[in-house]
Amino acid sequence: MADFVPARAWLRAVVTLCAAGGLSVRLVAAPLDPTGLEQRVESLLGQLSQQEKIQLMAGGSTFGTAAIARVGVPALSFADGPNGVRSNNDEVATVFPTGVGLAATWNPEVARAAGEAMGREAHALGVHVLLGPNVNIQRTPLAGRNFESYSEDPFLAGKMGVGFVQGVQSQGVGTSPKHFVANEQELERLRSSSNMDERTLREIYLAPFEMIVKEAKPWTIMASYNRLNGTYMTENAPLLRGVLKGEWGFDGVLMSDWGAVHTTAPAANGGTDLEMPGPGRYFGGALVESARNWQVEQPVIDEAARRMLRLVARTGALDNPPLPPARRDAGTARSREAALAAAREAITLLKNEHDVLPLERGRVKTLAVIGPNADVPLMQGGGSASVVPARLGTPLASLRALAGNAMSVRYAQGVDNDLVPPPADYRMLSADAARAKPGLAFSYYAGDKIGGRADHSGIETYFEKTMFASQLTQMAGRWEGWFWPTRDGEHEFRLATRGDSTLWIDGKAVIGKDVGTALPAESDFQAAGKVAKVVLRQGKGYRLRIDYISLPVAFHQMHFGIRLPAPDIAEAVRVAREADAAVVFVGVSRTSESEGRDRTTLALVGRQNELVRAVLAANPRTVIVLNNGAPLDLPWIDTAPAVLEAWLPGQEGVDAVAQVLLGDTNPSGKLPFSFPRRLEDNPTHLYYSAGRDANYGEGVFVGYRYYDKKQVAPLFAFGHGLSYTRFEYSNLRVPAAGAGPLEVSVEVKNVGTREGAEVAQLYVGDEATVNVVRPVKELKGFSKVRLAPGQSQTLRFVLTPRDLAYFDVHVNDWVATPGLHRVFIGSSSADIRLQQAVRWTAQADPRLPREGRAAFED
């Protein structure tokens, strides 16, 4: 085998045992040693003309860089990727739990495994860089992309981000941690200014990026849309050049978010290396002119081109052609297993009075499955991170399959929770009148006319299509087949596209240029649309056709939705009353949590609260399952005996939820954010506004830091999560004093009757600092351990001086105050099991004012 492998240092052979019994070999990039990589980069840089260097600084397409064919530099392909590879050409991929779900595992190894799987699929789909992870802080519970980011805590967000980046990049695919920095809300995100002091910026919002840059070395970072204290991030030289590239030593590409560059010279001089999307608006010909006029000096251009060449070399694209189409397989069994493992660990048990859960097959003969999310494939949020799933499943189907003949599972929807008609259910559609193939037949055509030879065709089962067919700048599309209503009554249809589109039902246009009721754009990301209401009969087939003629746009969208006639709460109550136990699936919908807009309330949409109360009254053994990426208002929480947080769990999450409910899996997730009792209780309530300034007036007191300091009890605390077993903590060992790294250990024991996993959380409190207000405690370590009944394990942590420090704005550095600090060990931020004081004996920082040092000196 080795005789056939090129002897070049930058190639390695990967041998795969195929299912058919043969061997396949693929050549992928192996990391060059730093010296060899830099030598190659410098050699290529020396061959480039000024024009070619500037060409590298602007995208060559909507999701790709520019190629320099003369010297063999290929274009790179980018794709969104926080919870799966969002193909720009509508190819399926595995959908993993969204960012908040991954963080709920409190297990960086799970993030690493998910990253490895996404890296493999990215490689298979010809993608060189995944645009993720999103490590912005969950500052306000209203933020539209909370589901996509990790946590309210920078330490947890950073550690999960490190695992994800290391996993993806181990497969020869780059990452782009985003959005750098302070992009914590969607409202006015394109022009708003996030205003905060330097200490807050350093301790909370920069911290996860710093951890990822130093520990995982990402190949790119994405600059955010927003301003920071009045300066657009793509022009923020103190942060981009001073902190990111200088202080932290980031040697990758700083790319813009799509459309986030507003100037030429200020952005280039500020530290932006790559303007996206392409072709460049500010970094193309405008940058040539700026360089000619000495507004941008040669070293700036050389450095940006050098970083771009370094990225190309790291991906291996200099030596390896893209995989042929036949090899572009994604959604494999290996990836699905990784997604299932992540979903299992993410699911978080919030409440379980009287051991209602698990619903063991021997005790529960009849199970009522109820709610608007019970029989829909709700797996992710909306926006640029929306992935075309390799599998469409529902909790109802998974529960029926897993329960088998041991349990009768009965279903009632109860209520609707969609803001607008949700994506059409492919199970109610067919490509032909015989109903042989579910879905609609489709054809895409290059240009602006339908007909002739199709560029692409097949059967469509997923109707929330975003950024599809990106290889066609302008296109026409047709979807056609049959719709089979499951209820009599008024159906509401929705069509939203970037172009001219028409929906026909039985040959009559119901939505089009001159028909249908206009809807406003759902967000600055999603296209506007129209709706129409049509009375249809159950069991009758109706011929559907959708025609779409796109505008010449950077990306296409086609969202086709159908809202069924209103369901019946009374039927749901009857089904619940006749069952041994009930499970109610409520929360957000496929249309209510998305990029491009913030929420206005924490309330459940529609009549969901009414449904929950009615079912709880009908059956005392009722479990509430939540689907959401951010806190919700739960007015019935005191009467619900069991509540399970399922998140937006990815395509395999439906199986994971069924396994947890029936006791095949013991839940081990922990909340990565605080769950307030009311919107008014959250620390940003006084500062979140509809204006163009996002004022971070709460400072460092985000999430649990605020609830601790104000002594306001949240509904569920940061780090909270129950198990079907119990854990005890003992033997906390902390040095009495020290001036260097502090070793901490604690013993955790499973004292219950089931195997389970526990997350031991280490917090540190500063009781020595008197001239700066500090949080009561801050997360500085955690460890997830799986234990059999009766088994115990000693967990070990090391605290560094930085873990005890705060950022002192007067000396512009991190300061750990000598004196008393406290170590807390707990099962959540509110469930502290053990604590011990430690005296930090290092000398006071001589740069501090004398009056500040006096209190710290013995």
Coordinates of N, CA and C in Angstrom, one line a residue, residues 767-771 815-821 839-858:
E767 N -12.9 36.9 48.2 CA -13.3 37.6 49.4 C -12.2 38.6 49.9
A768 N -11.2 38.7 49.0 CA -10.1 39.6 49.4 C -10.2 40.9 48.7
T769 N -10.7 41.0 47.6 CA -10.8 42.3 46.9 C -11.9 43.2 47.5
V770 N -11.5 44.5 47.8 CA -12.4 45.4 48.4 C -12.7 46.6 47.6
N771 N -11.9 46.9 46.6 CA -12.1 48.1 45.8 C -12.8 47.8 44.5
V815 N -5.5 40.7 37.6 CA -4.9 40.9 39.0 C -5.6 39.9 39.9
A816 N -4.8 39.1 40.6 CA -5.3 38.2 41.6 C -4.9 38.8 43.0
T817 N -5.9 39.1 43.7 CA -5.7 39.8 45.0 C -5.2 38.9 46.1
P818 N -4.1 39.2 46.8 CA -3.7 38.3 47.9 C -4.7 38.4 49.0
G819 N -4.9 37.3 49.6 CA -5.9 37.2 50.7 C -6.8 36.0 50.6
L820 N -8.0 36.1 51.2 CA -8.9 35.0 51.3 C -9.8 34.8 50.0
H821 N -9.7 33.6 49.5 CA -10.6 33.2 48.4 C -11.3 31.9 48.8
R839 N -6.1 30.8 51.1 CA -5.4 32.1 51.2 C -4.4 32.2 50.1
W840 N -4.6 33.2 49.2 CA -3.7 33.4 48.1 C -2.6 34.3 48.7
T841 N -1.3 33.8 48.6 CA -0.2 34.4 49.3 C 0.7 35.1 48.3
A842 N 0.4 35.2 47.1 CA 1.3 36.0 46.2 C 1.3 37.4 46.5
Q843 N 2.5 38.1 46.2 CA 2.6 39.5 46.5 C 1.6 40.3 45.7
A844 N 1.2 41.5 46.3 CA 0.3 42.4 45.6 C 1.0 42.9 44.4
D845 N 0.2 43.2 43.4 CA 0.7 43.8 42.1 C 1.3 45.2 42.4
P846 N 2.5 45.4 42.1 CA 3.1 46.7 42.5 C 2.5 47.9 41.6
R847 N 1.8 47.5 40.5 CA 1.2 48.6 39.7 C -0.1 49.1 40.3
L848 N -0.6 48.4 41.3 CA -1.8 48.9 41.9 C -1.5 50.1 42.8
P849 N -2.5 51.0 42.9 CA -2.3 52.2 43.8 C -2.0 51.7 45.3
R850 N -1.3 52.5 46.0 CA -0.9 52.1 47.3 C -2.1 51.9 48.2
E851 N -3.1 52.7 48.1 CA -4.3 52.5 48.9 C -5.0 51.3 48.6
G852 N -4.9 50.8 47.3 CA -5.5 49.6 46.9 C -4.7 48.4 47.4
R853 N -3.4 48.5 47.5 CA -2.6 47.4 47.9 C -2.6 47.2 49.5
A854 N -2.8 48.3 50.2 CA -2.7 48.2 51.6 C -3.6 47.1 52.2
A855 N -4.8 47.0 51.7 CA -5.8 46.1 52.3 C -5.4 44.7 52.0
F856 N -4.5 44.4 51.0 CA -4.2 43.1 50.7 C -2.9 42.6 51.3
E857 N -2.1 43.5 51.9 CA -0.8 43.1 52.4 C -1.0 42.6 53.9
D858 N -0.3 41.6 54.2 CA -0.3 41.0 55.6 C 0.5 41.9 56.5

